[in-house]
CSV table of C-alpha atoms and ligand atoms in Angstrom, one decimal:
chain,number,residue,atom,x,y,z
C,2,MET,CA,92.7,106.7,75.2
C,3,ASN,CA,93.1,110.3,74.2
C,4,VAL,CA,95.9,111.6,76.4
C,5,GLU,CA,95.5,115.3,75.7
C,6,LYS,CA,91.8,115.2,76.4
C,7,LEU,CA,92.3,113.3,79.7
C,8,MET,CA,95.2,115.7,80.7
C,9,LEU,CA,93.0,118.7,79.9
C,10,LYS,CA,90.3,117.4,82.2
C,11,LEU,CA,92.9,116.7,85.0
C,12,GLU,CA,94.5,120.1,84.6
C,13,ARG,CA,91.1,121.8,85.0
C,14,LYS,CA,90.3,119.7,88.0
C,15,HIS,CA,93.7,120.0,89.7
C,16,PRO,CA,95.3,123.3,88.5
C,17,ASN,CA,97.5,123.5,91.6
C,18,GLU,CA,99.0,120.0,91.4
C,19,PRO,CA,101.9,120.3,88.9
C,20,GLU,CA,103.9,117.4,90.2
C,21,TYR,CA,100.9,115.1,90.0
C,22,LEU,CA,100.1,116.2,86.5
C,23,GLN,CA,103.7,115.8,85.5
C,24,ALA,CA,103.8,112.2,86.7
C,25,VAL,CA,100.5,111.3,85.1
C,26,ARG,CA,101.5,112.9,81.7
C,27,GLU,CA,104.7,110.9,81.6
C,28,VAL,CA,103.0,107.6,82.3
C,29,LEU,CA,100.1,108.1,80.0
C,30,THR,CA,102.1,109.3,77.0
C,31,THR,CA,104.5,106.4,77.2
C,32,VAL,CA,101.8,103.7,77.6
C,33,GLU,CA,99.4,105.2,75.1
C,34,GLU,CA,100.4,103.0,72.2
C,35,ALA,CA,100.4,99.7,74.2
C,36,TYR,CA,97.1,100.7,75.9
C,37,ASN,CA,95.4,101.2,72.6
C,38,GLN,CA,96.2,97.7,71.6
C,39,HIS,CA,93.9,96.5,74.4
C,40,PRO,CA,90.3,97.5,73.7
C,41,GLU,CA,89.3,96.0,77.1
C,42,PHE,CA,91.3,98.8,78.8
C,43,GLU,CA,89.4,101.5,77.1
C,44,ALA,CA,86.0,99.7,77.6
C,45,ASN,CA,86.8,99.6,81.3
C,46,LYS,CA,88.0,103.2,81.4
C,47,ILE,CA,91.3,102.0,83.0
C,48,ALA,CA,93.2,105.3,82.3
C,49,GLU,CA,90.5,107.5,83.9
C,50,ARG,CA,90.3,105.1,86.9
C,51,ILE,CA,94.0,104.6,87.5
C,52,VAL,CA,94.8,108.4,87.6
C,53,GLU,CA,92.3,108.9,90.5
C,54,PRO,CA,93.4,107.9,94.0
C,55,ASP,CA,91.0,105.4,95.7
C,56,ARG,CA,90.9,107.8,98.7
C,57,GLN,CA,93.0,110.5,100.4
C,58,PHE,CA,93.1,111.4,104.1
C,59,THR,CA,94.1,114.8,105.5
C,60,PHE,CA,94.4,115.2,109.2
C,61,LYS,CA,95.6,117.6,111.9
C,62,VAL,CA,98.7,116.8,113.9
C,63,THR,CA,99.1,118.8,117.1
C,64,TRP,CA,102.1,118.4,119.4
C,65,VAL,CA,104.1,120.4,121.9
C,66,ASP,CA,107.7,121.4,121.2
C,67,ASP,CA,110.6,121.6,123.6
C,68,ARG,CA,109.8,125.2,124.6
C,69,GLY,CA,106.3,124.2,125.6
C,70,GLN,CA,104.7,125.8,122.5
C,71,VAL,CA,101.8,124.1,120.7
C,72,GLN,CA,102.6,123.2,117.1
C,73,VAL,CA,100.1,122.3,114.4
C,74,ASN,CA,101.0,120.3,111.2
C,75,THR,CA,99.0,118.6,108.5
C,76,GLY,CA,99.2,114.9,108.0
C,77,TYR,CA,98.2,113.0,104.8
C,78,ARG,CA,97.8,109.5,103.4
C,79,VAL,CA,96.9,108.9,99.8
C,80,GLN,CA,95.7,105.4,99.1
C,81,PHE,CA,96.1,105.3,95.4
C,82,ASN,CA,95.5,101.8,94.1
C,83,ASN,CA,95.2,98.4,95.7
C,84,ALA,CA,94.4,96.2,92.6
C,85,ILE,CA,97.4,93.9,93.1
C,86,GLY,CA,98.0,94.0,96.8
C,87,PRO,CA,97.6,96.1,100.0
C,88,TYR,CA,98.4,99.8,99.7
C,89,LYS,CA,102.2,100.3,100.2
C,90,GLY,CA,104.4,103.3,100.1
C,91,GLY,CA,106.5,105.6,102.3
C,92,LEU,CA,105.8,108.6,104.5
C,93,ARG,CA,107.6,111.9,103.8
C,94,PHE,CA,108.2,114.5,106.4
C,95,HIS,CA,109.3,117.7,104.7
C,96,PRO,CA,108.0,121.3,104.7
C,97,SER,CA,107.3,121.0,100.9
C,98,VAL,CA,104.8,118.1,101.4
C,99,ASN,CA,101.4,118.9,99.9
C,100,PRO,CA,98.7,116.9,98.1
C,101,SER,CA,100.3,117.3,94.7
C,102,ILE,CA,103.6,115.9,95.8
C,103,LEU,CA,102.0,113.0,97.6
C,104,LYS,CA,99.7,112.2,94.7
C,105,PHE,CA,102.7,112.1,92.3
C,106,LEU,CA,104.6,109.9,94.7
C,107,GLY,CA,101.5,107.6,95.2
C,108,PHE,CA,100.9,107.4,91.5
C,109,GLU,CA,104.5,106.4,90.8
C,110,GLN,CA,104.4,103.9,93.6
C,111,ILE,CA,101.6,101.9,91.9
C,112,PHE,CA,103.8,101.1,88.9
C,113,LYS,CA,107.1,100.8,90.8
C,114,ASN,CA,105.5,98.3,93.2
C,115,ALA,CA,104.0,96.3,90.3
C,116,LEU,CA,107.5,96.1,88.8
C,117,THR,CA,108.9,94.5,91.9
C,118,THR,CA,106.9,91.3,91.1
C,119,LEU,CA,105.6,91.4,94.7
C,120,PRO,CA,101.9,91.9,95.5
C,121,MET,CA,101.8,95.5,96.6
C,122,GLY,CA,99.5,98.4,95.7
C,123,GLY,CA,100.5,102.1,95.6
C,124,ALA,CA,100.2,104.7,98.4
C,125,LYS,CA,102.1,107.6,99.9
C,126,GLY,CA,101.7,109.9,102.9
C,127,GLY,CA,103.5,112.3,105.2
C,128,SER,CA,103.4,115.7,106.6
C,129,ASP,CA,104.7,119.2,106.2
C,130,PHE,CA,106.6,118.7,109.5
C,131,ASP,CA,110.2,119.9,109.1
C,132,PRO,CA,112.6,117.6,111.0
C,133,LYS,CA,115.4,120.1,110.5
C,134,GLY,CA,116.8,121.3,113.9
C,135,LYS,CA,114.2,119.3,115.9
C,136,SER,CA,115.3,117.4,119.0
C,137,ALA,CA,114.8,113.6,119.3
C,138,GLY,CA,112.0,114.3,121.8
C,139,GLU,CA,110.2,116.6,119.4
C,140,VAL,CA,110.5,114.1,116.6
C,141,MET,CA,109.1,111.4,118.9
C,142,ARG,CA,106.1,113.5,120.0
C,143,PHE,CA,105.3,114.5,116.5
C,144,CYS,CA,105.5,110.8,115.3
C,145,GLN,CA,103.2,109.7,118.1
C,146,ALA,CA,100.7,112.5,117.4
C,147,PHE,CA,100.8,111.6,113.7
C,148,MET,CA,100.1,107.9,114.4
C,149,ILE,CA,97.2,108.7,116.7
C,150,GLU,CA,95.3,109.8,113.6
C,151,LEU,CA,96.8,107.4,110.9
C,152,TRP,CA,96.5,104.1,112.7
C,153,ARG,CA,92.8,103.6,111.9
C,154,HIS,CA,93.5,103.7,108.2
C,155,ILE,CA,96.4,101.2,108.0
C,156,GLY,CA,97.0,97.5,108.8
C,157,PRO,CA,99.2,94.7,107.6
C,158,GLU,CA,96.7,93.6,104.9
C,159,THR,CA,95.3,97.1,104.3
C,160,ASP,CA,98.0,99.7,104.0
C,161,VAL,CA,101.7,99.4,105.0
C,162,PRO,CA,103.6,102.7,105.3
C,163,ALA,CA,107.4,103.0,105.4
C,164,GLY,CA,110.0,105.7,105.3
C,165,ASP,CA,110.9,108.3,102.7
C,166,ILE,CA,112.6,111.7,102.9
C,167,GLY,CA,112.7,112.7,106.6
C,168,VAL,CA,111.5,109.3,107.8
C,169,GLY,CA,114.2,106.8,108.7
C,170,GLY,CA,114.7,104.0,111.2
C,171,ARG,CA,114.2,106.3,114.2
C,172,GLU,CA,110.9,107.7,113.0
C,173,ILE,CA,109.6,104.3,112.0
C,174,GLY,CA,110.4,103.1,115.5
C,175,TYR,CA,108.4,105.9,117.1
C,176,LEU,CA,105.5,105.4,114.7
C,177,TYR,CA,105.4,101.7,115.2
C,178,GLY,CA,105.5,102.0,119.0
C,179,MET,CA,102.4,104.2,118.9
C,180,TYR,CA,100.6,101.9,116.4
C,181,ARG,CA,101.3,98.9,118.6
C,182,LYS,CA,99.9,100.7,121.7
C,183,LEU,CA,96.8,101.8,119.9
C,184,ALA,CA,96.0,98.7,117.9
C,185,ARG,CA,97.1,96.3,120.7
C,186,GLU,CA,98.8,94.1,118.2
C,187,ASN,CA,102.2,93.4,117.0
C,188,THR,CA,101.9,93.1,113.2
C,189,GLY,CA,104.2,94.2,110.5
C,190,VAL,CA,102.2,97.3,109.7
C,191,LEU,CA,105.2,99.4,109.0
C,192,THR,CA,108.4,98.5,107.1
C,193,GLY,CA,111.9,99.7,107.7
C,194,LYS,CA,111.5,98.6,111.3
C,195,GLY,CA,114.5,98.0,113.6
C,196,MET,CA,116.0,94.6,113.8
C,197,THR,CA,114.8,94.0,117.4
C,198,TYR,CA,111.1,94.3,116.5
C,199,GLY,CA,110.5,92.7,113.0
C,200,GLY,CA,112.8,94.6,110.7
C,201,SER,CA,114.6,93.1,107.7
C,202,LEU,CA,118.4,92.9,107.2
C,203,ILE,CA,119.5,95.0,104.2
C,204,ARG,CA,116.3,97.2,104.3
C,205,PRO,CA,118.4,100.4,105.2
C,206,GLU,CA,120.8,99.8,102.3
C,207,ALA,CA,118.2,98.4,99.9
C,208,THR,CA,117.3,101.4,97.8
C,209,GLY,CA,120.9,102.4,97.2
C,210,PHE,CA,122.1,98.8,96.7
C,211,GLY,CA,119.3,97.9,94.4
C,212,ALA,CA,120.0,101.1,92.4
C,213,VAL,CA,123.6,100.0,91.9
C,214,TYR,CA,122.5,96.5,90.9
C,215,PHE,CA,120.3,98.0,88.3
C,216,LEU,CA,123.1,100.3,87.1
C,217,VAL,CA,125.4,97.4,86.8
C,218,GLN,CA,122.9,95.7,84.4
C,219,MET,CA,122.4,99.0,82.4
C,220,LEU,CA,126.2,99.2,82.0
C,221,ALA,CA,126.5,95.5,81.0
C,222,GLU,CA,123.9,96.1,78.3
C,223,GLN,CA,126.3,98.7,76.9
C,224,GLY,CA,129.3,96.4,77.3
C,225,MET,CA,130.7,98.4,80.2
C,226,GLU,CA,131.6,97.6,83.8
C,227,ILE,CA,131.1,99.7,86.9
C,228,ALA,CA,134.8,99.5,88.1
C,229,GLY,CA,136.6,102.7,87.3
C,230,GLN,CA,133.6,104.8,86.4
C,231,ARG,CA,133.3,108.3,87.8
C,232,ILE,CA,129.9,108.8,89.4
C,233,ALA,CA,128.1,112.0,90.5
C,234,ILE,CA,125.6,111.4,93.3
C,235,SER,CA,123.3,114.1,94.7
C,236,GLY,CA,121.8,114.1,98.2
C,237,PHE,CA,123.4,112.7,101.3
C,238,GLY,CA,120.6,110.8,103.0
C,239,ASN,CA,119.9,107.1,103.3
C,240,VAL,CA,119.5,106.5,99.6
C,241,ALA,CA,122.7,108.4,98.5
C,242,TRP,CA,124.6,106.6,101.3
C,243,GLY,CA,123.5,103.1,100.1
C,244,ALA,CA,124.3,103.9,96.5
C,245,ALA,CA,127.7,105.4,97.4
C,246,LYS,CA,128.5,102.4,99.6
C,247,LYS,CA,127.8,99.8,96.9
C,248,ALA,CA,129.2,101.7,94.0
C,249,THR,CA,132.5,102.3,95.9
C,250,GLU,CA,132.6,98.6,97.0
C,251,LEU,CA,132.3,97.6,93.3
C,252,GLY,CA,135.3,99.8,92.3
C,253,ALA,CA,133.5,103.0,91.1
C,254,LYS,CA,134.7,106.5,92.1
C,255,VAL,CA,131.9,108.6,93.6
C,256,VAL,CA,133.1,112.2,93.4
C,257,THR,CA,130.1,114.2,94.6
C,258,ILE,CA,127.3,114.3,97.2
C,259,SER,CA,125.0,117.3,97.8
C,260,GLY,CA,122.6,119.0,100.1
C,261,PRO,CA,120.3,122.0,100.0
C,262,ASP,CA,123.3,124.2,100.7
C,263,GLY,CA,125.4,123.1,97.7
C,264,TYR,CA,127.6,120.2,96.7
C,265,ILE,CA,130.8,118.5,97.7
C,266,TYR,CA,133.4,117.7,95.0
C,267,ASP,CA,135.8,115.1,96.2
C,268,GLU,CA,138.3,114.3,93.5
C,269,ALA,CA,139.9,111.4,95.4
C,270,GLY,CA,136.5,109.7,95.6
C,271,LEU,CA,134.5,108.6,98.6
C,272,ASN,CA,135.8,105.8,100.8
C,273,GLU,CA,134.5,103.8,103.8
C,274,GLU,CA,135.3,106.5,106.3
C,275,LYS,CA,133.7,109.3,104.2
C,276,ILE,CA,130.6,107.2,103.5
C,277,ALA,CA,130.2,106.5,107.3
C,278,TYR,CA,130.5,110.2,107.9
C,279,MET,CA,127.5,110.9,105.6
C,280,LEU,CA,125.4,109.2,108.2
C,281,GLU,CA,126.7,111.4,111.0
C,282,LEU,CA,126.0,114.5,108.8
C,283,ARG,CA,122.5,113.4,108.2
C,284,ALA,CA,121.9,112.5,111.9
C,285,SER,CA,123.0,116.0,112.9
C,286,ASN,CA,119.6,117.2,111.5
C,287,ASN,CA,121.0,120.4,110.1
C,288,ASP,CA,120.5,119.4,106.4
C,289,VAL,CA,123.9,120.8,105.2
C,290,VAL,CA,126.8,119.1,103.5
C,291,ALA,CA,129.4,121.9,103.8
C,292,PRO,CA,131.0,120.4,107.0
C,293,TYR,CA,132.3,117.4,104.8
C,294,ALA,CA,134.9,119.8,103.2
C,295,GLU,CA,136.1,120.9,106.7
C,296,LYS,CA,136.5,117.3,107.8
C,297,PHE,CA,138.1,116.1,104.6
C,298,PRO,CA,140.3,118.9,103.4
C,299,GLY,CA,140.9,117.4,100.0
C,300,ALA,CA,137.3,118.0,99.1
C,301,LYS,CA,135.8,121.2,97.9
C,302,PHE,CA,132.4,122.6,98.8
C,303,VAL,CA,130.6,124.5,96.0
C,304,ALA,CA,127.8,126.6,97.6
C,305,GLY,CA,124.4,127.0,95.9
C,306,HIS,CA,125.3,124.7,93.0
C,307,LYS,CA,124.2,121.2,91.9
C,308,PRO,CA,126.7,118.4,91.2
C,309,TRP,CA,125.6,118.1,87.6
C,310,GLU,CA,128.4,120.5,86.4
C,311,VAL,CA,131.1,118.0,87.3
C,312,ALA,CA,132.4,115.9,84.4
C,313,VAL,CA,131.4,112.2,85.2
C,314,ASP,CA,130.6,109.0,83.4
C,315,ILE,CA,127.4,108.3,85.4
C,316,ALA,CA,124.9,110.6,87.1
C,317,MET,CA,122.8,109.3,90.0
C,318,PRO,CA,120.3,111.8,91.3
C,319,CYS,CA,119.5,110.6,94.8
C,320,ALA,CA,117.9,113.7,96.4
C,321,THR,CA,114.3,114.7,95.4
C,322,GLN,CA,111.9,115.3,92.6
C,323,ASN,CA,112.9,117.6,89.7
C,324,GLU,CA,116.4,118.0,90.9
C,325,LEU,CA,117.9,117.6,87.5
C,326,GLY,CA,116.7,120.1,84.8
C,327,GLY,CA,117.1,120.6,81.1
C,328,GLU,CA,120.2,122.8,81.5
C,329,ASP,CA,121.8,120.3,83.9
C,330,ALA,CA,121.2,117.5,81.3
C,331,LYS,CA,122.9,119.6,78.6
C,332,GLN,CA,125.9,120.2,80.9
C,333,LEU,CA,126.1,116.5,81.7
C,334,LEU,CA,125.9,115.5,78.1
C,335,ALA,CA,128.5,118.1,77.1
C,336,ASN,CA,130.8,116.6,79.7
C,337,GLY,CA,130.3,113.1,78.2
C,338,VAL,CA,127.9,111.4,80.6
C,339,LYS,CA,127.3,107.8,79.5
C,340,ILE,CA,124.4,106.7,81.7
C,341,VAL,CA,121.9,108.3,84.0
C,342,ALA,CA,120.4,106.2,86.7
C,343,GLU,CA,117.7,108.2,88.5
C,344,VAL,CA,117.4,107.0,92.1
C,345,SER,CA,115.1,109.8,93.5
C,346,ASN,CA,111.4,109.7,92.6
C,347,MET,CA,110.9,111.7,89.4
C,348,GLY,CA,114.4,113.2,89.9
C,349,CYS,CA,114.7,114.4,86.3
C,350,ARG,CA,112.5,117.1,84.7
C,351,PRO,CA,110.8,116.1,81.4
C,352,GLU,CA,113.2,118.3,79.4
C,353,ALA,CA,116.2,116.5,80.9
C,354,ILE,CA,114.7,113.1,80.1
C,355,GLU,CA,114.0,114.2,76.6
C,356,ALA,CA,117.6,115.4,76.2
C,357,PHE,CA,119.0,112.0,77.4
C,358,ILE,CA,116.7,110.0,75.2
C,359,GLU,CA,117.5,112.2,72.2
C,360,ALA,CA,121.2,111.8,72.8
C,361,LYS,CA,120.6,108.0,73.0
C,362,ILE,CA,122.0,107.9,76.5
C,363,PRO,CA,120.4,105.1,78.7
C,364,TYR,CA,118.2,106.8,81.3
C,365,GLY,CA,116.9,104.6,84.0
C,366,PRO,CA,113.8,106.1,85.7
C,367,GLY,CA,113.3,106.2,89.5
C,368,LYS,CA,110.4,103.8,89.5
C,369,ALA,CA,112.7,101.1,88.1
C,370,VAL,CA,116.1,102.1,89.6
C,371,ASN,CA,114.9,102.8,93.2
C,372,ALA,CA,112.4,99.9,93.4
C,373,GLY,CA,114.8,97.9,95.5
C,374,GLY,CA,113.7,99.9,98.6
C,375,VAL,CA,110.1,99.0,98.4
C,376,ALA,CA,110.9,95.5,97.1
C,377,THR,CA,112.9,94.9,100.3
C,378,SER,CA,109.9,96.3,102.3
C,379,GLY,CA,107.9,93.6,100.5
C,380,LEU,CA,110.4,91.0,101.7
C,381,GLU,CA,110.1,92.4,105.2
C,382,MET,CA,106.3,91.9,105.0
C,383,THR,CA,106.8,88.3,104.0
C,384,GLN,CA,109.2,87.7,106.8
C,385,ASN,CA,106.7,89.3,109.3
C,386,SER,CA,103.8,87.1,108.1
C,387,GLN,CA,106.0,84.0,108.3
C,388,LYS,CA,107.3,85.1,111.7
C,389,LEU,CA,110.8,84.5,110.4
C,390,ASN,CA,114.0,86.4,109.9
C,391,TRP,CA,116.1,85.8,106.8
C,392,THR,CA,119.8,86.2,106.7
C,393,ALA,CA,121.4,89.2,105.0
C,394,GLU,CA,122.6,86.9,102.2
C,395,GLU,CA,119.1,85.6,101.6
C,396,VAL,CA,117.6,89.1,101.4
C,397,ASP,CA,120.4,90.4,99.2
C,398,ALA,CA,120.1,87.5,96.8
C,399,LYS,CA,116.3,88.2,96.5
C,400,LEU,CA,117.0,91.9,96.0
C,401,HIS,CA,119.4,91.0,93.2
C,402,GLN,CA,116.9,88.8,91.5
C,403,ILE,CA,114.1,91.4,91.7
C,404,MET,CA,116.4,94.1,90.2
C,405,SER,CA,117.3,91.8,87.4
C,406,SER,CA,113.7,91.0,86.6
C,407,ILE,CA,112.9,94.7,86.5
C,408,HIS,CA,115.8,95.2,84.1
C,409,THR,CA,114.5,92.4,81.9
C,410,ALA,CA,111.0,93.9,81.9
C,411,CYS,CA,112.4,97.3,80.9
C,412,ILE,CA,114.2,95.7,78.0
C,413,GLU,CA,111.2,93.6,76.9
C,414,TYR,CA,108.9,96.6,76.8
C,415,GLY,CA,111.3,99.4,76.1
C,416,THR,CA,113.6,98.3,73.3
C,417,GLU,CA,113.0,100.6,70.3
C,418,ALA,CA,113.4,99.8,66.6
C,419,GLY,CA,117.0,101.0,66.4
C,420,GLY,CA,118.0,99.0,69.5
C,421,TYR,CA,117.9,101.9,71.9
C,422,ILE,CA,116.6,100.8,75.3
C,423,ASN,CA,114.0,103.4,76.5
C,424,TYR,CA,113.9,102.4,80.1
C,425,MET,CA,111.3,105.0,81.0
C,426,LYS,CA,108.9,103.5,78.4
C,427,GLY,CA,109.8,99.9,79.4
C,428,ALA,CA,109.2,100.5,83.1
C,429,ASN,CA,105.9,102.4,82.6
C,430,ILE,CA,104.5,99.9,80.2
C,431,ALA,CA,105.5,96.8,82.3
C,432,GLY,CA,104.1,98.3,85.5
C,433,PHE,CA,101.0,99.6,83.9
C,434,MET,CA,100.1,96.4,82.1
C,435,LYS,CA,100.1,94.4,85.3
C,436,VAL,CA,97.9,96.7,87.2
C,437,ALA,CA,95.5,97.4,84.3
C,438,LYS,CA,95.0,93.7,83.6
C,439,SER,CA,94.3,93.1,87.2
C,440,MET,CA,91.7,95.9,87.3
C,441,VAL,CA,90.0,94.5,84.2
C,442,GLU,CA,89.8,91.0,85.7
C,443,GLN,CA,88.3,92.3,89.0
C,444,GLY,CA,85.5,94.3,87.4
C,445,VAL,CA,84.4,97.9,87.8
C,446,ILE,CA,84.8,98.8,91.4
M,24,LIG,N1,109.7,105.6,100.0
M,24,LIG,C1,110.3,104.5,99.3
M,24,LIG,C2,109.9,104.6,97.9
M,24,LIG,O1,109.8,105.7,97.3
M,24,LIG,C3,110.0,103.2,100.0
M,24,LIG,C4,108.6,102.8,100.1
M,24,LIG,C5,108.3,101.5,101.0
M,24,LIG,O2,109.3,100.9,101.3
M,24,LIG,O3,107.2,101.2,101.2
M,24,LIG,O4,109.7,103.6,97.2
């Protein structure tokens, strides 16, 4: 494979898709060496085939808001690769959603899902619908209108959507309700469902919990423990909440959370009450964290800044793509950061990753660290097809096991000559190998 030649071709073809190109470049450059040791990959044009989605749908979503005004949004589903299992990946509702963002997310999802050890292909979807300030009725009508279009393309053995930014338990409920009505069947076609209609225990916590289980292993590898570590978390949604909850439970001190309006610095650290308040803040649908500092006067709100300027031992970006740039990385390193566990998908910019790797700081990429979310979705699919519900302990034990196996795969494929563990390389190679081998074995299709 010639990465530069392939990238040039993709850049010409998709000049307006920077996030997609960024994700592809990262994967191809890190797997190049391993890829070239397998002549059958090149003979089957695996690189060229894997960067191209199997198919993409774009559809119109029309709905009526509370004032009686007709609203028009765009809906998408990118079915990227189903070589190892049904298409699987979340739906994102956010005004920034466009084909580039969904293609980068769908591409990442292929390798993340392969890492989980479960049979799931990669997909992503969503809409430019902005949930901010919308009433529950508006959200419901939008979700129903969205599913009226999407339902024909999905199914429990075909494509299984779930949540992502802007899509939580409430939205999954509305989406599932409409799917069930249209398809006239009750199958586990979405994951992240409520517990009364086929959901799995631990799924709401899974991304954040899994990330902390992975972090604990990264720390252990360096001879460290999580108790007593100061952690900066960004975001204040479901993922940040789960990470804060588990890290705090294990004795770490989470000192920041953030929103689009700025960040909260809470020197005393988050506790149970404050973590529970994060959910209230999110549910208010205003997308701001500033009220936290009014509710808990010991905390400080820093408007318009990111939490990466605070001196911490561990950074856990939990908000969105490219939220941690080169300057942020420099600042974190200058303040003595010891580990970066990226929980958001592609949360760090390439310059930031380069800085961490150069400083020999362990950097866990999102596709490994946050894989616990989709892994638990996979466990929800298994429970649905068995028509059984596992206990929270059973699901949590399986999640633990999966995060450990991802960590082991990263070490196996990512340990460099001097002993530094390049988790990005490890995760990309481990995920890629599995999908590439399966594509070769199944022929050119
Ligand atoms: N959106 C989540 C992710 O980025 C979860 C996807 C799923 O559960 O299918 O992996």
